[in-house]
């Protein structure tokens, strides 16, 4: 499966513009992780892009991402890519074996927090976001309350990377590099 085919699946199954942007954010962060590890950025990006494609139709922990796997299989996604997507579910902790699995788990929730931090800035430009702003909002559990900070910490621990010295800067830069695509470039301020 190539990226255009993956994007077509996203467009077919995901109506929410914010969910599509979340999936793009995860794709960009996964590509950055792949480059860090010297891995295939296309493959890592695909799992990031597709990881939540079934969320709107299967929004429970018992269904997502399990119910989406047969669709991805039918559409020709590689079995190892499907396995990584399945591993990002909160009920699949024992299935996170590879760095790609662990990175997807660590990246998923963080992109939502970074997006929220960007949107509360007067400029609404992610390129104005600093690590200290993310850290401040991280500590405020009422801010972006749906973001599971523990998932991010567990993912980083499994990857053996520091949340603040490595993970947050890598994900933030990946998202900043694609500010226009994510519509976090201040154009809607």
Short mmCIF file of N, CA and C in Angstrom, two decimals:
data_model
loop_
_atom_site.label_atom_id
_atom_site.label_comp_id
_atom_site.label_asym_id
_atom_site.label_seq_id
_atom_site.Cartn_x
_atom_site.Cartn_y
_atom_site.Cartn_z
N UNK A 1 0.86 -1.18 0.00
CA UNK A 1 0.00 0.00 0.00
C UNK A 1 0.90 1.24 0.00
N UNK A 2 0.55 2.21 -0.80
CA UNK A 2 1.31 3.45 -0.80
C UNK A 2 0.55 4.52 -0.02
N UNK A 3 1.18 5.69 0.14
CA UNK A 3 0.59 6.73 0.96
C UNK A 3 -0.74 7.22 0.39
N UNK A 4 -0.84 7.34 -0.93
CA UNK A 4 -2.09 7.82 -1.52
C UNK A 4 -3.24 6.86 -1.24
N UNK A 5 -2.97 5.57 -1.31
CA UNK A 5 -4.00 4.58 -0.99
C UNK A 5 -4.41 4.70 0.48
N UNK A 6 -3.42 4.92 1.34
CA UNK A 6 -3.72 5.08 2.77
C UNK A 6 -4.56 6.33 3.00
N UNK A 7 -4.20 7.43 2.34
CA UNK A 7 -4.96 8.67 2.49
C UNK A 7 -6.39 8.49 1.98
N UNK A 8 -6.55 7.73 0.90
CA UNK A 8 -7.89 7.45 0.38
C UNK A 8 -8.74 6.72 1.42
N UNK A 9 -8.12 5.80 2.15
CA UNK A 9 -8.84 5.08 3.22
C UNK A 9 -9.25 6.07 4.31
N UNK A 10 -8.33 6.93 4.70
CA UNK A 10 -8.64 7.94 5.72
C UNK A 10 -9.84 8.78 5.26
N UNK A 11 -9.80 9.25 4.02
CA UNK A 11 -10.88 10.10 3.50
C UNK A 11 -12.21 9.34 3.41
N UNK A 12 -12.14 8.05 3.16
CA UNK A 12 -13.35 7.24 3.07
C UNK A 12 -13.99 7.00 4.44
N UNK A 13 -13.18 6.79 5.45
CA UNK A 13 -13.69 6.37 6.75
C UNK A 13 -13.75 7.48 7.81
N UNK A 14 -13.03 8.57 7.60
CA UNK A 14 -12.94 9.61 8.63
C UNK A 14 -13.58 10.90 8.11
N UNK A 15 -14.64 11.31 8.78
CA UNK A 15 -15.32 12.56 8.41
C UNK A 15 -14.76 13.77 9.15
N UNK A 16 -14.35 13.58 10.38
CA UNK A 16 -13.87 14.67 11.22
C UNK A 16 -12.54 15.24 10.71
N UNK A 17 -12.56 16.53 10.44
CA UNK A 17 -11.33 17.20 10.01
C UNK A 17 -10.27 17.15 11.10
N UNK A 18 -10.68 17.30 12.35
CA UNK A 18 -9.69 17.27 13.44
C UNK A 18 -9.08 15.88 13.60
N UNK A 19 -9.86 14.84 13.39
CA UNK A 19 -9.31 13.49 13.46
C UNK A 19 -8.34 13.24 12.31
N UNK A 20 -8.67 13.72 11.13
CA UNK A 20 -7.75 13.58 10.00
C UNK A 20 -6.43 14.29 10.29
N UNK A 21 -6.51 15.48 10.86
CA UNK A 21 -5.28 16.22 11.20
C UNK A 21 -4.49 15.50 12.28
N UNK A 22 -5.19 14.90 13.23
CA UNK A 22 -4.51 14.10 14.25
C UNK A 22 -3.73 12.97 13.59
N UNK A 23 -4.36 12.30 12.65
CA UNK A 23 -3.72 11.18 11.98
C UNK A 23 -2.51 11.65 11.16
N UNK A 24 -2.62 12.81 10.55
CA UNK A 24 -1.47 13.40 9.85
C UNK A 24 -0.35 13.73 10.84
N UNK A 25 -0.71 14.28 11.98
CA UNK A 25 0.29 14.61 13.00
C UNK A 25 1.05 13.37 13.44
N UNK A 26 0.31 12.29 13.66
CA UNK A 26 0.96 11.03 14.07
C UNK A 26 1.83 10.51 12.93
N UNK A 27 1.36 10.63 11.69
CA UNK A 27 2.19 10.22 10.55
C UNK A 27 3.52 10.97 10.55
N UNK A 28 3.48 12.29 10.69
CA UNK A 28 4.70 13.10 10.64
C UNK A 28 5.64 12.74 11.79
N UNK A 29 5.09 12.53 12.97
CA UNK A 29 5.92 12.16 14.12
C UNK A 29 6.53 10.77 13.93
N UNK A 30 5.76 9.85 13.38
CA UNK A 30 6.28 8.50 13.13
C UNK A 30 7.39 8.52 12.09
N UNK A 31 7.26 9.35 11.08
CA UNK A 31 8.33 9.49 10.09
C UNK A 31 9.61 10.01 10.76
N UNK A 32 9.46 10.96 11.67
CA UNK A 32 10.62 11.50 12.39
C UNK A 32 11.28 10.41 13.24
N UNK A 33 10.47 9.60 13.90
CA UNK A 33 11.03 8.49 14.67
C UNK A 33 11.74 7.50 13.75
N UNK A 34 11.16 7.19 12.62
CA UNK A 34 11.79 6.26 11.68
C UNK A 34 13.17 6.78 11.25
N UNK A 35 13.23 8.06 10.97
CA UNK A 35 14.52 8.65 10.58
C UNK A 35 15.51 8.56 11.72
N UNK A 36 15.06 8.79 12.94
CA UNK A 36 15.94 8.68 14.11
C UNK A 36 16.52 7.27 14.22
N UNK A 37 15.70 6.27 13.99
CA UNK A 37 16.15 4.88 14.12
C UNK A 37 16.74 4.32 12.83
N UNK A 38 16.77 5.11 11.77
CA UNK A 38 17.30 4.62 10.50
C UNK A 38 16.39 3.58 9.86
N UNK A 39 15.10 3.73 10.06
CA UNK A 39 14.11 2.78 9.55
C UNK A 39 13.37 3.37 8.35
N UNK A 40 12.46 2.60 7.80
CA UNK A 40 11.69 2.98 6.63
C UNK A 40 10.60 3.99 7.00
N UNK A 41 10.83 5.26 6.65
CA UNK A 41 9.89 6.32 7.01
C UNK A 41 8.53 6.13 6.35
N UNK A 42 8.48 5.55 5.16
CA UNK A 42 7.20 5.33 4.49
C UNK A 42 6.33 4.37 5.30
N UNK A 43 6.90 3.26 5.69
CA UNK A 43 6.15 2.26 6.46
C UNK A 43 5.72 2.82 7.81
N UNK A 44 6.63 3.48 8.50
CA UNK A 44 6.31 4.05 9.80
C UNK A 44 5.23 5.12 9.65
N UNK A 45 5.34 5.93 8.59
CA UNK A 45 4.35 6.96 8.34
C UNK A 45 2.97 6.39 8.06
N UNK A 46 2.94 5.29 7.29
CA UNK A 46 1.65 4.66 6.97
C UNK A 46 0.90 4.22 8.22
N UNK A 47 1.62 3.60 9.16
CA UNK A 47 0.92 3.15 10.37
C UNK A 47 0.43 4.35 11.18
N UNK A 48 1.19 5.43 11.17
CA UNK A 48 0.73 6.65 11.84
C UNK A 48 -0.50 7.23 11.19
N UNK A 49 -0.49 7.26 9.87
CA UNK A 49 -1.61 7.82 9.13
C UNK A 49 -2.88 7.00 9.31
N UNK A 50 -2.75 5.68 9.35
CA UNK A 50 -3.92 4.80 9.38
C UNK A 50 -4.36 4.38 10.79
N UNK A 51 -3.59 4.68 11.81
CA UNK A 51 -3.81 4.08 13.12
C UNK A 51 -5.22 4.29 13.69
N UNK A 52 -5.87 5.40 13.37
CA UNK A 52 -7.21 5.67 13.93
C UNK A 52 -8.30 5.73 12.86
N UNK A 53 -8.05 5.15 11.69
CA UNK A 53 -9.02 5.28 10.60
C UNK A 53 -10.39 4.73 10.96
N UNK A 54 -10.45 3.79 11.89
CA UNK A 54 -11.73 3.15 12.25
C UNK A 54 -12.36 3.74 13.51
N UNK A 55 -11.79 4.81 14.06
CA UNK A 55 -12.25 5.35 15.34
C UNK A 55 -13.70 5.83 15.29
N UNK A 56 -14.10 6.50 14.22
CA UNK A 56 -15.47 7.03 14.17
C UNK A 56 -16.51 5.91 14.11
N UNK A 57 -16.19 4.82 13.46
CA UNK A 57 -17.15 3.73 13.35
C UNK A 57 -17.02 2.69 14.47
N UNK A 58 -15.89 2.70 15.19
CA UNK A 58 -15.64 1.72 16.26
C UNK A 58 -14.94 2.41 17.43
N UNK A 59 -15.62 3.32 18.14
CA UNK A 59 -14.95 4.15 19.14
C UNK A 59 -14.81 3.57 20.54
N UNK A 60 -14.85 2.27 20.69
CA UNK A 60 -14.66 1.71 22.03
C UNK A 60 -13.36 0.93 22.09
N UNK A 61 -12.85 0.77 23.28
CA UNK A 61 -11.59 0.04 23.45
C UNK A 61 -11.71 -1.41 23.01
N UNK A 62 -12.90 -1.96 23.09
CA UNK A 62 -13.10 -3.35 22.68
C UNK A 62 -13.10 -3.48 21.16
N UNK A 63 -13.42 -2.40 20.45
CA UNK A 63 -13.54 -2.45 18.99
C UNK A 63 -12.33 -1.86 18.28
N UNK A 64 -11.86 -0.73 18.76
CA UNK A 64 -10.77 -0.02 18.08
C UNK A 64 -9.44 -0.41 18.67
N UNK A 65 -8.45 -0.71 17.87
CA UNK A 65 -8.38 -0.76 16.42
C UNK A 65 -8.65 -2.14 15.83
N UNK A 66 -9.14 -3.04 16.65
CA UNK A 66 -9.33 -4.44 16.24
C UNK A 66 -10.27 -4.57 15.03
N UNK A 67 -11.39 -3.86 15.08
CA UNK A 67 -12.38 -4.02 14.00
C UNK A 67 -11.91 -3.44 12.67
N UNK A 68 -10.91 -2.58 12.70
CA UNK A 68 -10.39 -2.01 11.46
C UNK A 68 -9.40 -2.92 10.74
N UNK A 69 -8.81 -3.86 11.46
CA UNK A 69 -7.77 -4.72 10.86
C UNK A 69 -8.24 -5.47 9.61
N UNK A 70 -9.43 -6.09 9.61
CA UNK A 70 -9.85 -6.80 8.39
C UNK A 70 -9.98 -5.88 7.17
N UNK A 71 -10.40 -4.65 7.41
CA UNK A 71 -10.52 -3.70 6.30
C UNK A 71 -9.15 -3.40 5.72
N UNK A 72 -8.18 -3.15 6.61
CA UNK A 72 -6.82 -2.86 6.15
C UNK A 72 -6.21 -4.06 5.43
N UNK A 73 -6.48 -5.23 5.94
CA UNK A 73 -6.00 -6.47 5.31
C UNK A 73 -6.58 -6.60 3.90
N UNK A 74 -7.89 -6.37 3.80
CA UNK A 74 -8.59 -6.45 2.52
C UNK A 74 -8.04 -5.43 1.52
N UNK A 75 -7.62 -4.26 2.02
CA UNK A 75 -7.11 -3.20 1.16
C UNK A 75 -5.62 -3.38 0.83
N UNK A 76 -5.00 -4.39 1.41
CA UNK A 76 -3.62 -4.71 1.02
C UNK A 76 -2.52 -4.19 1.91
N UNK A 77 -2.87 -3.71 3.11
CA UNK A 77 -1.82 -3.26 4.01
C UNK A 77 -1.02 -4.46 4.51
N UNK A 78 0.26 -4.30 4.59
CA UNK A 78 1.19 -5.33 5.06
C UNK A 78 0.79 -5.81 6.46
N UNK A 79 0.93 -7.09 6.69
CA UNK A 79 0.53 -7.69 7.97
C UNK A 79 1.31 -7.10 9.15
N UNK A 80 2.57 -6.81 8.95
CA UNK A 80 3.37 -6.22 10.03
C UNK A 80 2.89 -4.81 10.36
N UNK A 81 2.46 -4.07 9.35
CA UNK A 81 1.89 -2.73 9.58
C UNK A 81 0.59 -2.85 10.36
N UNK A 82 -0.22 -3.81 10.02
CA UNK A 82 -1.48 -4.03 10.75
C UNK A 82 -1.19 -4.40 12.19
N UNK A 83 -0.20 -5.25 12.41
CA UNK A 83 0.16 -5.66 13.77
C UNK A 83 0.58 -4.44 14.60
N UNK A 84 1.34 -3.52 13.99
CA UNK A 84 1.74 -2.31 14.73
C UNK A 84 0.52 -1.46 15.06
N UNK A 85 -0.38 -1.30 14.12
CA UNK A 85 -1.60 -0.52 14.39
C UNK A 85 -2.39 -1.16 15.54
N UNK A 86 -2.51 -2.47 15.52
CA UNK A 86 -3.21 -3.16 16.61
C UNK A 86 -2.51 -2.94 17.95
N UNK A 87 -1.19 -2.83 17.94
CA UNK A 87 -0.44 -2.70 19.19
C UNK A 87 -0.63 -1.34 19.87
N UNK A 88 -1.19 -0.36 19.15
CA UNK A 88 -1.34 0.95 19.80
C UNK A 88 -2.57 1.03 20.70
N UNK A 89 -3.42 0.05 20.64
CA UNK A 89 -4.59 0.04 21.51
C UNK A 89 -4.19 -0.12 22.96
N UNK A 90 -4.93 0.51 23.86
CA UNK A 90 -4.57 0.46 25.28
C UNK A 90 -4.66 -0.95 25.88
N UNK A 91 -5.36 -1.85 25.21
CA UNK A 91 -5.46 -3.22 25.74
C UNK A 91 -4.37 -4.12 25.18
N UNK A 92 -3.42 -3.55 24.44
CA UNK A 92 -2.42 -4.36 23.73
C UNK A 92 -1.00 -4.14 24.23
N UNK A 93 -0.82 -3.78 25.49
CA UNK A 93 0.51 -3.47 26.02
C UNK A 93 1.51 -4.58 25.78
N UNK A 94 1.09 -5.83 25.92
CA UNK A 94 2.02 -6.95 25.74
C UNK A 94 2.40 -7.17 24.29
N UNK A 95 1.69 -6.53 23.37
CA UNK A 95 1.97 -6.70 21.94
C UNK A 95 2.93 -5.65 21.39
N UNK A 96 3.35 -4.70 22.21
CA UNK A 96 4.29 -3.66 21.76
C UNK A 96 5.71 -4.17 21.90
N UNK A 97 6.21 -4.74 20.82
CA UNK A 97 7.53 -5.38 20.86
C UNK A 97 8.61 -4.56 20.17
N UNK A 98 8.28 -3.91 19.07
CA UNK A 98 9.28 -3.20 18.28
C UNK A 98 9.30 -1.71 18.64
N UNK A 99 10.37 -1.04 18.24
CA UNK A 99 10.43 0.41 18.46
C UNK A 99 9.28 1.11 17.74
N UNK A 100 8.88 0.59 16.59
CA UNK A 100 7.78 1.21 15.85
C UNK A 100 6.48 1.11 16.66
N UNK A 101 6.22 -0.05 17.26
CA UNK A 101 5.03 -0.23 18.10
C UNK A 101 5.04 0.76 19.26
N UNK A 102 6.18 0.83 19.92
CA UNK A 102 6.31 1.69 21.11
C UNK A 102 6.21 3.17 20.74
N UNK A 103 6.80 3.53 19.61
CA UNK A 103 6.75 4.93 19.16
C UNK A 103 5.31 5.33 18.85
N UNK A 104 4.57 4.47 18.17
CA UNK A 104 3.18 4.79 17.85
C UNK A 104 2.38 5.04 19.13
N UNK A 105 2.59 4.22 20.12
CA UNK A 105 1.89 4.38 21.39
C UNK A 105 2.29 5.69 22.07
N UNK A 106 3.57 6.02 22.05
CA UNK A 106 4.07 7.23 22.71
C UNK A 106 3.65 8.50 21.98
N UNK A 107 3.58 8.44 20.66
CA UNK A 107 3.28 9.61 19.84
C UNK A 107 1.80 9.95 19.84
N UNK A 108 0.95 8.96 19.81
CA UNK A 108 -0.49 9.12 19.59
C UNK A 108 -1.10 10.21 20.47
N UNK A 109 -0.99 10.10 21.75
CA UNK A 109 -1.62 11.05 22.67
C UNK A 109 -0.90 12.40 22.67
N UNK A 110 0.41 12.38 22.53
CA UNK A 110 1.17 13.63 22.60
C UNK A 110 0.78 14.60 21.50
N UNK A 111 0.49 14.10 20.31
CA UNK A 111 0.13 15.01 19.22
C UNK A 111 -1.13 15.81 19.55
N UNK A 112 -2.04 15.19 20.27
CA UNK A 112 -3.26 15.89 20.68
C UNK A 112 -2.97 17.03 21.65
N UNK A 113 -2.07 16.78 22.59
CA UNK A 113 -1.70 17.82 23.55
C UNK A 113 -1.00 18.98 22.84
N UNK A 114 -0.08 18.67 21.96
CA UNK A 114 0.64 19.72 21.24
C UNK A 114 -0.33 20.54 20.39
N UNK A 115 -1.26 19.88 19.74
CA UNK A 115 -2.27 20.60 18.96
C UNK A 115 -3.07 21.55 19.86
N UNK A 116 -3.50 21.06 21.00
CA UNK A 116 -4.27 21.89 21.93
C UNK A 116 -3.46 23.09 22.41
N UNK A 117 -2.19 22.87 22.72
CA UNK A 117 -1.32 23.97 23.15
C UNK A 117 -1.22 25.01 22.03
N UNK A 118 -1.11 24.54 20.80
CA UNK A 118 -1.01 25.45 19.64
C UNK A 118 -2.26 26.30 19.50
N UNK A 119 -3.41 25.67 19.68
CA UNK A 119 -4.68 26.35 19.45
C UNK A 119 -5.04 27.39 20.51
N UNK A 120 -4.43 27.29 21.70
CA UNK A 120 -4.71 28.29 22.73
C UNK A 120 -3.74 29.48 22.66
N UNK A 121 -2.74 29.38 21.82
CA UNK A 121 -1.82 30.50 21.63
C UNK A 121 -2.53 31.60 20.84
N UNK A 122 -2.25 32.84 21.13
CA UNK A 122 -2.89 33.93 20.37
C UNK A 122 -2.64 33.81 18.86
N UNK A 123 -1.46 33.38 18.47
CA UNK A 123 -1.14 33.27 17.05
C UNK A 123 -1.74 32.02 16.41
N UNK A 124 -2.08 31.03 17.22
CA UNK A 124 -2.56 29.73 16.74
C UNK A 124 -1.56 29.10 15.77
N UNK A 125 -0.29 29.41 15.97
CA UNK A 125 0.79 28.91 15.11
C UNK A 125 1.67 27.97 15.91
N UNK A 126 1.72 26.72 15.50
CA UNK A 126 2.50 25.72 16.22
C UNK A 126 3.98 26.08 16.24
N UNK A 127 4.42 26.86 15.29
CA UNK A 127 5.83 27.24 15.24
C UNK A 127 6.20 28.19 16.38
N UNK A 128 5.19 28.74 17.07
CA UNK A 128 5.43 29.59 18.23
C UNK A 128 5.44 28.80 19.54
N UNK A 129 5.12 27.54 19.48
CA UNK A 129 5.04 26.71 20.69
C UNK A 129 6.44 26.32 21.15
N UNK A 130 6.67 26.46 22.43
CA UNK A 130 7.94 26.08 23.06
C UNK A 130 7.70 24.89 23.99
N UNK A 131 8.77 24.16 24.24
CA UNK A 131 8.69 22.99 25.13
C UNK A 131 8.13 23.40 26.49
N UNK A 132 8.57 24.55 27.02
CA UNK A 132 8.10 24.96 28.36
C UNK A 132 6.58 25.17 28.37
N UNK A 133 6.01 25.61 27.24
CA UNK A 133 4.54 25.78 27.18
C UNK A 133 3.84 24.43 27.24
N UNK A 134 4.41 23.45 26.56
CA UNK A 134 3.84 22.09 26.58
C UNK A 134 3.95 21.52 27.99
N UNK A 135 5.10 21.70 28.61
CA UNK A 135 5.33 21.18 29.96
C UNK A 135 4.34 21.79 30.95
N UNK A 136 4.10 23.09 30.82
CA UNK A 136 3.15 23.77 31.72
C UNK A 136 1.75 23.19 31.56
N UNK A 137 1.31 22.99 30.32
CA UNK A 137 -0.02 22.45 30.07
C UNK A 137 -0.09 20.96 30.43
N UNK A 138 1.01 20.26 30.31
CA UNK A 138 1.09 18.85 30.68
C UNK A 138 0.72 18.67 32.15
N UNK A 139 1.21 19.57 32.97
CA UNK A 139 0.98 19.49 34.42
C UNK A 139 -0.45 19.84 34.81
N UNK A 140 -1.16 20.52 33.93
CA UNK A 140 -2.54 20.93 34.19
C UNK A 140 -3.49 19.84 33.64
N UNK A 141 -3.90 18.95 34.51
CA UNK A 141 -4.71 17.80 34.06
C UNK A 141 -6.07 18.21 33.49
N UNK A 142 -6.53 19.41 33.79
CA UNK A 142 -7.79 19.89 33.23
C UNK A 142 -7.62 20.34 31.77
N UNK A 143 -6.39 20.68 31.40
CA UNK A 143 -6.13 21.12 30.02
C UNK A 143 -6.02 19.88 29.14
N UNK A 144 -6.76 19.87 28.04
CA UNK A 144 -6.77 18.72 27.13
C UNK A 144 -6.92 17.43 27.95
N UNK A 145 -7.97 17.42 28.76
CA UNK A 145 -8.19 16.34 29.72
C UNK A 145 -8.28 14.97 29.07
N UNK A 146 -8.64 14.90 27.81
CA UNK A 146 -8.74 13.62 27.12
C UNK A 146 -7.41 13.02 26.73
N UNK A 147 -6.34 13.79 26.86
CA UNK A 147 -5.01 13.30 26.52
C UNK A 147 -4.47 12.46 27.67
N UNK A 148 -4.16 11.21 27.38
CA UNK A 148 -3.66 10.31 28.41
C UNK A 148 -2.14 10.47 28.50
N UNK A 149 -1.71 11.26 29.46
CA UNK A 149 -0.30 11.54 29.64
C UNK A 149 0.47 10.29 30.05
N UNK A 150 -0.20 9.39 30.75
CA UNK A 150 0.45 8.15 31.19
C UNK A 150 0.85 7.29 29.98
N UNK A 151 0.02 7.27 28.94
CA UNK A 151 0.37 6.52 27.72
C UNK A 151 1.67 7.05 27.12
N UNK A 152 1.81 8.37 27.10
CA UNK A 152 3.02 8.98 26.56
C UNK A 152 4.23 8.55 27.40
N UNK A 153 4.09 8.65 28.72
CA UNK A 153 5.19 8.27 29.60
C UNK A 153 5.55 6.80 29.46
N UNK A 154 4.54 5.94 29.40
CA UNK A 154 4.80 4.51 29.25
C UNK A 154 5.48 4.21 27.91
N UNK A 155 5.03 4.87 26.86
CA UNK A 155 5.65 4.68 25.55
C UNK A 155 7.10 5.11 25.55
N UNK A 156 7.38 6.24 26.18
CA UNK A 156 8.77 6.73 26.25
C UNK A 156 9.63 5.80 27.10
N UNK A 157 9.07 5.32 28.17
CA UNK A 157 9.81 4.38 29.02
C UNK A 157 10.14 3.11 28.24
N UNK A 158 9.19 2.61 27.48
CA UNK A 158 9.42 1.41 26.68
C UNK A 158 10.48 1.66 25.59
N UNK A 159 10.51 2.87 25.06
CA UNK A 159 11.51 3.23 24.05
C UNK A 159 12.86 3.59 24.66
N UNK A 160 12.88 3.78 25.97
CA UNK A 160 14.08 4.22 26.69
C UNK A 160 14.52 5.60 26.19
N UNK A 161 13.53 6.51 26.03
CA UNK A 161 13.83 7.89 25.67
C UNK A 161 13.22 8.80 26.72
N UNK A 162 13.83 9.94 26.93
CA UNK A 162 13.31 10.91 27.89
C UNK A 162 12.16 11.69 27.27
N UNK A 163 11.09 11.83 28.04
CA UNK A 163 9.91 12.54 27.55
C UNK A 163 10.27 13.96 27.12
N UNK A 164 10.98 14.70 27.97
CA UNK A 164 11.19 16.12 27.75
C UNK A 164 12.46 16.44 26.97
N UNK A 165 13.48 15.63 27.10
CA UNK A 165 14.73 15.91 26.39
C UNK A 165 14.74 15.36 24.97
N UNK A 166 13.92 14.36 24.70
CA UNK A 166 13.94 13.77 23.36
C UNK A 166 12.56 13.70 22.70
N UNK A 167 11.62 13.06 23.37
CA UNK A 167 10.33 12.75 22.74
C UNK A 167 9.52 14.00 22.37
N UNK A 168 9.26 14.87 23.31
CA UNK A 168 8.47 16.06 23.03
C UNK A 168 9.15 16.93 21.96
N UNK A 169 10.47 17.18 22.06
CA UNK A 169 11.10 17.98 21.00
C UNK A 169 11.00 17.35 19.61
N UNK A 170 11.14 16.03 19.52
CA UNK A 170 11.06 15.35 18.22
C UNK A 170 9.66 15.47 17.63
N UNK A 171 8.64 15.21 18.44
CA UNK A 171 7.26 15.26 17.95
C UNK A 171 6.87 16.70 17.61
N UNK A 172 7.24 17.64 18.46
CA UNK A 172 6.93 19.04 18.20
C UNK A 172 7.55 19.49 16.88
N UNK A 173 8.82 19.19 16.66
CA UNK A 173 9.49 19.60 15.43
C UNK A 173 8.84 18.97 14.21
N UNK A 174 8.49 17.70 14.31
CA UNK A 174 7.83 17.02 13.19
C UNK A 174 6.53 17.73 12.83
N UNK A 175 5.78 18.13 13.84
CA UNK A 175 4.52 18.83 13.59
C UNK A 175 4.77 20.26 13.09
N UNK A 176 5.76 20.94 13.66
CA UNK A 176 6.08 22.29 13.21
C UNK A 176 6.51 22.30 11.75
N UNK A 177 7.24 21.28 11.34
CA UNK A 177 7.69 21.18 9.95
C UNK A 177 6.54 21.05 8.96
N UNK A 178 5.35 20.71 9.47
CA UNK A 178 4.16 20.52 8.63
C UNK A 178 3.01 21.42 9.09
N UNK A 179 3.35 22.60 9.61
CA UNK A 179 2.35 23.50 10.18
C UNK A 179 1.22 23.83 9.21
N UNK A 180 1.56 24.09 7.96
CA UNK A 180 0.52 24.46 6.98
C UNK A 180 -0.42 23.29 6.73
N UNK A 181 0.13 22.11 6.54
CA UNK A 181 -0.68 20.93 6.28
C UNK A 181 -1.63 20.62 7.42
N UNK A 182 -1.16 20.90 8.64
CA UNK A 182 -1.98 20.65 9.83
C UNK A 182 -2.90 21.82 10.16
N UNK A 183 -2.79 22.88 9.37
CA UNK A 183 -3.54 24.11 9.59
C UNK A 183 -3.29 24.66 10.99
N UNK A 184 -2.02 24.55 11.40
CA UNK A 184 -1.57 25.11 12.67
C UNK A 184 -0.50 26.17 12.40
N UNK A 185 -0.72 26.92 11.33
CA UNK A 185 0.24 27.92 10.88
C UNK A 185 -0.23 29.34 11.16
N UNK A 186 -1.26 29.49 11.95
CA UNK A 186 -1.77 30.81 12.30
C UNK A 186 -2.71 31.40 11.27
N UNK A 187 -2.96 30.70 10.20
CA UNK A 187 -3.82 31.24 9.14
C UNK A 187 -5.28 31.35 9.58
N UNK A 188 -5.64 30.65 10.65
CA UNK A 188 -7.02 30.70 11.14
C UNK A 188 -7.12 31.49 12.45
N UNK A 189 -6.08 32.26 12.74
CA UNK A 189 -6.06 33.04 14.00
C UNK A 189 -7.07 34.17 13.95
#
